[in-house]
Amino acid sequence: MCNTDNKNLARWSAPAAIIVVGFLSFWGGFARRWISDDGLIVLRTVRNLEAGNGPVFNVGERVEANTSTLWQYLILAVRWVSNAELESIAIYLGLVLAVAAMVLGTWASTSMHSGIVLPAGALVYVALPPARDFFTSGLEWGLCLFYLAMLWWLLLQWARPHRHARGNSAAYWLAFWAGLSWLIRPELALYGGIVGIVLLISTRSWKVLAIALPLPLGYQIFRMGYYGLLTPHTAVAKSASGSEWGKGFTYLGDFIGPYWLVLPLVVLVVAALWKAELRPPHLRSTASAVYIFVGTAVLHTLYVLRVGGDFMHGRMLLLPLFAALLPIFVVNLRVWVASVACAVWAIIVALRGHPVDPAVYDSDISIVDERDFWTHTTRMDEPPRHAEEFLRSEMMHGYKDAIKELEDGDAMTFRYLQDDGSPSWLATEGDPSRTDPPTVYYLNLGLTSMNAPLDVRVLDEIGLSNPLAARQPRIEGGRIGHDKSLGMPWQVADSAADIDSVPFWIDKDAARKARTALNDADFQELFATYRDPLTWGRFWENIKFSLTDGRTLSFSSDPGSYLD
């Protein structure tokens, strides 16, 4: 009788764990739903796709300003079906995918156990405030979580010995999903690539490559020919090739410190190793799957540390943490203490949250709680969920009037400080001999672009949407992701602004030199890759550029260096 009861408990413990994790994930993500400035950047591209301008940020300029290829098309697809507001689609689609990832990850991990299971690692992840913040935000994190959870589930299906006799269908599905990694977010190719290599070794069949490669390879050829780059333009702007270990470990400390995250991680490691099968019997086994996922998550973490982390609290470490926790999302009843410890820690962290003193936003900080920052900056009780709510920010005072002046014929608008120290925007008239579109320059690209019509060119000085800025030298010691800056003379030069009419704080002589310097062959070659009409000839020239100068081209910040 007791044995029967235990079997019934075991049978029901898995769905119970799934329901608990799913409910907590939905409730936690919904309660903290919001949209970030970076999330709005994605929506500008979706607007251009919807308008028939192509996958671009600004009309007439082929720049891939979004890191995730598939995310923008998923939003567009839902828009076509529902005609819902773009911000709402981005928020709730991200939430649905994130909750699905938590549920799928829990389901996959329960299948590793034959007895009663209890939630553990899943509680740790969902308790973290930044994890719940990025269930939404308008960014692709929900999609990334879903990708990793599905990859984990497919890997376990492939790894189970009792499925070996069913042929290679599990391997082929896994190969296809692994191939999608490059289209979801470039660093996820680490997971897809390692899984693909393991599959190739295991199956010894080139069919794996034939299934995995066509879609990402096809898009890669398109990217090289259309944009003239090997990677999304964000990688050029952020120069991920550099090493910033010191900043990376600072970023790690900023993430784990406030939550004492080391405590539950140590508990989970001990629980995972307790009577575990440490030596895989063969490559195609559950133990191998665990090593693959955890090992890749460690490599991913090292990559994040190497490039210096990020400017958003916790964001870049969430994906490797999620991947590392997946194998221990649930634990067996025999280590119930681990589940209880994780639950107690999770309750404390969830109730405490991530308290931030608003005074820090008036200082020069390198890592910011983005959700809290925009809630504070927009002066609302709740975080922003619509583009127009960002107009409440002091930095956007006068912006709508400036856009109206651009629509009425002015060439460029600048943000400046008025005599009383408050910010506003000032438009300047154009040079009749110039044909550049009306232009806005500002660091925060999402709030400016989503509150501007598509025929207004919206650029940033750090280079996310601006190839000229992305090729500037890095600022030593600069903020990660914001360590390039295109000087004001260059901004004026690459616009229709009448240099004689620009505000007094802009160096007119330097602007004239910069405008002359832009006729240099290197600048013209770069401009041609993304501004010239896209013909077959231009497509093939762009592929050539992406493999040569597109990888290394950089510019001096001094216009005089290009003049005789």
Coordinates of C-alpha atoms in Angstrom, one line a residue, residues 168-465:
N168 CA 17.8 9.4 -35.7
S169 CA 14.7 11.5 -35.7
A170 CA 15.5 13.0 -32.3
A171 CA 19.0 13.9 -33.6
Y172 CA 17.6 15.6 -36.7
W173 CA 15.1 17.7 -34.7
L174 CA 17.9 18.6 -32.3
A175 CA 20.1 19.5 -35.2
F176 CA 17.5 21.8 -36.7
W177 CA 16.9 23.6 -33.4
A178 CA 20.6 23.9 -32.8
G179 CA 20.9 25.7 -36.1
L180 CA 18.4 28.3 -35.1
S181 CA 20.7 29.6 -32.4
W182 CA 22.5 32.1 -34.6
L183 CA 19.2 33.7 -35.6
I184 CA 18.0 34.1 -32.1
R185 CA 21.0 35.7 -30.5
P186 CA 24.7 35.4 -31.7
E187 CA 26.1 34.1 -28.4
L188 CA 23.5 31.3 -28.4
A189 CA 25.5 29.9 -31.3
L190 CA 27.8 28.6 -28.6
Y191 CA 25.1 26.3 -27.4
G192 CA 23.9 25.4 -30.8
G193 CA 27.4 24.9 -32.1
I194 CA 28.6 22.6 -29.3
V195 CA 25.4 20.5 -29.5
G196 CA 25.9 20.3 -33.3
I197 CA 29.4 19.1 -32.9
V198 CA 28.3 16.4 -30.4
L199 CA 25.6 15.3 -32.8
L200 CA 28.1 15.1 -35.7
I201 CA 30.4 13.0 -33.6
S202 CA 27.6 10.8 -32.4
T203 CA 25.7 10.2 -35.7
R204 CA 28.7 10.4 -38.0
S205 CA 26.3 11.6 -40.6
W206 CA 26.5 14.7 -42.7
K207 CA 22.7 14.8 -42.6
V208 CA 23.1 16.7 -39.3
L209 CA 24.8 19.6 -41.1
A210 CA 22.3 19.4 -44.0
I211 CA 19.5 19.9 -41.5
A212 CA 21.2 22.4 -39.2
L213 CA 22.9 24.8 -41.6
P214 CA 20.6 25.8 -44.4
L215 CA 18.5 28.4 -42.5
P216 CA 21.3 30.2 -40.6
L217 CA 23.6 29.9 -43.6
G218 CA 20.9 31.4 -45.9
Y219 CA 20.3 34.3 -43.6
Q220 CA 24.1 34.8 -43.2
I221 CA 24.5 35.2 -46.9
F222 CA 21.5 37.7 -46.9
R223 CA 23.1 39.6 -44.0
M224 CA 26.4 39.9 -45.7
G225 CA 24.9 41.1 -49.0
Y226 CA 22.1 43.3 -47.6
Y227 CA 24.0 44.9 -44.6
G228 CA 27.6 44.3 -45.6
L229 CA 28.5 42.7 -42.3
L230 CA 29.2 39.3 -40.8
T231 CA 27.3 40.1 -37.5
P232 CA 24.5 42.3 -36.4
H233 CA 25.6 45.9 -36.4
T234 CA 25.3 46.0 -32.6
A235 CA 28.4 43.8 -32.4
V236 CA 30.4 46.4 -34.4
A237 CA 29.2 49.2 -32.2
K238 CA 30.0 47.3 -29.0
S239 CA 33.3 45.9 -30.1
A240 CA 32.8 42.6 -28.4
S241 CA 36.3 41.5 -29.4
G242 CA 38.0 43.4 -26.6
S243 CA 38.9 42.0 -23.1
E244 CA 37.5 43.7 -20.0
W245 CA 37.9 41.1 -17.3
G246 CA 38.0 43.6 -14.5
K247 CA 34.7 45.2 -15.5
G248 CA 33.3 41.7 -16.1
F249 CA 34.0 40.6 -12.5
T250 CA 32.5 43.9 -11.3
Y251 CA 29.4 43.1 -13.3
L252 CA 29.3 39.6 -11.8
G253 CA 29.6 41.0 -8.3
D254 CA 26.8 43.5 -9.0
F255 CA 24.6 40.6 -10.0
I256 CA 25.3 38.0 -7.3
G257 CA 26.0 40.3 -4.4
P258 CA 22.6 41.8 -3.7
Y259 CA 20.9 38.4 -3.6
W260 CA 23.6 36.3 -2.0
L261 CA 23.2 34.1 -5.0
V262 CA 26.2 32.0 -4.1
L263 CA 24.2 30.4 -1.3
P264 CA 21.5 28.6 -3.3
L265 CA 24.0 27.8 -6.1
V266 CA 26.3 26.0 -3.6
V267 CA 23.2 24.1 -2.2
L268 CA 22.2 23.1 -5.7
V269 CA 25.7 21.9 -6.7
V270 CA 25.8 19.7 -3.6
A271 CA 22.4 18.3 -4.3
A272 CA 23.3 17.7 -8.0
L273 CA 26.5 15.8 -7.0
W274 CA 24.8 13.7 -4.3
K275 CA 25.0 10.1 -5.5
A276 CA 25.1 11.4 -9.1
E277 CA 26.4 9.4 -12.0
L278 CA 29.5 11.5 -12.7
R279 CA 30.9 9.4 -15.5
P280 CA 28.8 9.2 -18.6
P281 CA 28.4 5.5 -19.8
H282 CA 28.6 6.8 -23.4
L283 CA 28.3 10.0 -25.4
R284 CA 24.6 9.7 -25.9
S285 CA 23.5 9.7 -22.3
T286 CA 21.7 12.0 -19.8
A287 CA 24.9 12.6 -17.9
S288 CA 26.5 13.8 -21.2
A289 CA 23.6 16.1 -21.8
V290 CA 24.1 17.7 -18.3
Y291 CA 27.8 18.1 -19.0
I292 CA 27.1 19.7 -22.4
F293 CA 24.7 22.2 -21.0
V294 CA 26.5 23.2 -17.8
G295 CA 29.8 23.3 -19.6
T296 CA 28.5 25.5 -22.3
A297 CA 26.9 27.8 -19.7
V298 CA 30.3 28.1 -18.0
L299 CA 31.9 29.1 -21.3
H300 CA 29.1 31.6 -21.9
T301 CA 29.7 33.1 -18.5
L302 CA 33.4 33.5 -19.2
Y303 CA 32.6 35.2 -22.5
V304 CA 30.3 37.7 -20.6
L305 CA 33.1 38.4 -18.1
R306 CA 35.7 38.8 -20.9
V307 CA 33.7 41.5 -22.7
G308 CA 33.1 43.4 -19.5
G309 CA 29.5 42.4 -18.8
D310 CA 26.8 44.9 -19.6
F311 CA 25.3 48.2 -18.5
M312 CA 22.0 46.6 -17.4
H313 CA 22.0 44.9 -14.0
G314 CA 22.2 41.1 -14.4
R315 CA 20.9 41.0 -18.0
M316 CA 23.8 39.3 -19.7
L317 CA 24.3 36.7 -17.0
L318 CA 20.7 35.5 -16.9
L319 CA 21.0 33.2 -20.0
P320 CA 24.0 31.2 -18.8
L321 CA 22.5 31.0 -15.3
F322 CA 19.2 29.7 -16.7
A323 CA 21.1 27.1 -18.8
A324 CA 23.2 26.0 -15.9
L325 CA 20.1 25.6 -13.6
L326 CA 18.0 23.7 -16.1
P327 CA 19.4 20.2 -15.2
I328 CA 18.5 20.9 -11.6
F329 CA 15.2 22.8 -12.0
V330 CA 13.8 20.0 -9.8
V331 CA 15.5 17.6 -7.4
N332 CA 14.6 14.2 -6.1
L333 CA 12.8 13.9 -2.7
R334 CA 16.0 12.4 -1.2
V335 CA 17.6 15.9 -1.3
W336 CA 14.4 17.7 -0.2
V337 CA 16.6 19.9 2.0
A338 CA 17.9 21.6 -1.1
S339 CA 14.4 22.4 -2.3
V340 CA 13.4 23.8 1.1
A341 CA 16.6 25.9 1.2
C342 CA 16.0 27.3 -2.3
A343 CA 12.4 28.0 -1.4
V344 CA 13.3 29.9 1.7
W345 CA 16.0 31.9 -0.1
A346 CA 13.6 32.6 -3.0
I347 CA 10.9 34.0 -0.7
I348 CA 13.4 36.3 1.0
V349 CA 14.8 37.6 -2.3
A350 CA 11.4 38.0 -3.9
L351 CA 10.1 40.0 -1.0
R352 CA 13.2 42.1 -0.6
G353 CA 13.6 42.8 -4.3
H354 CA 16.4 45.0 -5.6
P355 CA 16.2 48.2 -3.6
V356 CA 18.0 51.1 -5.4
D357 CA 18.6 54.6 -4.0
P358 CA 17.3 57.0 -6.7
A359 CA 20.2 59.3 -5.8
V360 CA 22.5 57.1 -7.8
Y361 CA 20.8 58.1 -11.0
D362 CA 22.2 61.6 -10.6
S363 CA 25.8 60.2 -10.5
D364 CA 28.0 58.6 -13.2
I365 CA 27.1 54.9 -12.9
S366 CA 28.2 52.1 -15.2
I367 CA 25.6 49.4 -14.2
V368 CA 22.0 50.3 -13.8
D369 CA 18.7 48.6 -12.8
E370 CA 17.1 49.5 -16.1
R371 CA 13.5 48.9 -15.0
D372 CA 13.9 51.0 -11.9
F373 CA 15.8 53.7 -13.8
W374 CA 13.1 54.3 -16.4
T375 CA 10.4 54.1 -13.7
H376 CA 12.2 56.9 -11.9
T377 CA 13.1 58.9 -15.0
T378 CA 9.6 58.9 -16.4
R379 CA 8.3 60.0 -13.0
M380 CA 5.5 57.3 -12.8
D381 CA 4.4 54.9 -10.1
E382 CA 4.6 52.1 -12.6
P383 CA 7.3 51.3 -15.2
P384 CA 6.7 52.5 -18.8
R385 CA 4.8 50.1 -21.0
H386 CA 4.2 52.5 -24.0
A387 CA 6.5 54.6 -26.1
E388 CA 4.7 57.8 -25.4
E389 CA 5.2 57.4 -21.6
F390 CA 8.9 58.0 -22.1
L391 CA 8.0 61.5 -23.2
R392 CA 7.3 62.2 -19.5
S393 CA 11.1 62.0 -18.9
E394 CA 12.8 65.4 -18.4
M395 CA 15.3 64.5 -21.1
M396 CA 12.4 64.5 -23.6
H397 CA 11.0 67.9 -22.7
G398 CA 10.4 69.8 -26.0
Y399 CA 11.0 66.8 -28.2
K400 CA 7.6 66.7 -29.8
D401 CA 7.9 70.4 -30.8
A402 CA 11.4 69.7 -32.3
I403 CA 10.0 66.8 -34.3
K404 CA 7.2 69.1 -35.6
E405 CA 9.9 71.5 -36.7
L406 CA 11.7 68.7 -38.6
E407 CA 8.5 67.8 -40.3
D408 CA 8.1 71.5 -41.3
G409 CA 11.5 71.6 -43.0
D410 CA 14.3 71.9 -40.5
A411 CA 17.3 69.6 -40.9
M412 CA 18.4 68.5 -37.5
T413 CA 17.5 68.7 -33.8
F414 CA 19.8 68.9 -30.8
R415 CA 19.3 68.4 -27.2
Y416 CA 20.7 71.2 -25.0
L417 CA 20.4 72.7 -21.6
Q418 CA 18.4 75.9 -21.2
D419 CA 19.6 78.8 -19.0
D420 CA 17.8 77.4 -16.0
G421 CA 19.6 74.1 -16.4
S422 CA 16.6 72.1 -17.7
P423 CA 17.0 70.1 -21.0
S424 CA 15.1 70.9 -24.2
W425 CA 15.5 70.4 -27.9
L426 CA 16.4 72.8 -30.6
A427 CA 16.0 72.4 -34.4
T428 CA 18.2 74.1 -36.9
E429 CA 17.6 74.9 -40.5
G430 CA 18.9 73.0 -43.5
D431 CA 21.4 73.6 -46.3
P432 CA 19.5 73.7 -49.6
S433 CA 22.3 71.9 -51.3
R434 CA 22.0 68.8 -49.0
T435 CA 19.6 65.9 -49.5
D436 CA 20.0 64.1 -46.2
P437 CA 16.8 63.3 -44.3
P438 CA 15.8 65.3 -41.2
T439 CA 17.9 63.9 -38.4
V440 CA 17.7 63.3 -34.6
Y441 CA 20.8 62.4 -32.6
Y442 CA 20.5 61.1 -29.1
L443 CA 22.0 58.3 -26.9
N444 CA 18.7 56.7 -26.0
L445 CA 17.7 55.4 -29.4
G446 CA 14.4 53.7 -28.5
L447 CA 12.4 56.6 -27.0
T448 CA 13.5 59.0 -29.7
S449 CA 12.8 56.6 -32.6
M450 CA 9.4 55.4 -31.5
N451 CA 8.2 58.9 -30.9
A452 CA 9.3 60.0 -34.4
P453 CA 7.8 59.4 -37.8
L454 CA 9.6 56.9 -40.1
D455 CA 10.7 59.6 -42.5
V456 CA 12.8 61.2 -39.7
R457 CA 16.3 59.6 -39.4
V458 CA 17.1 58.8 -35.8
L459 CA 20.7 58.2 -35.0
D460 CA 22.8 57.7 -31.9
E461 CA 26.4 58.7 -31.2
I462 CA 27.4 55.3 -29.8
G463 CA 26.7 53.5 -33.1
L464 CA 23.8 51.1 -32.7
S465 CA 22.0 52.6 -35.7

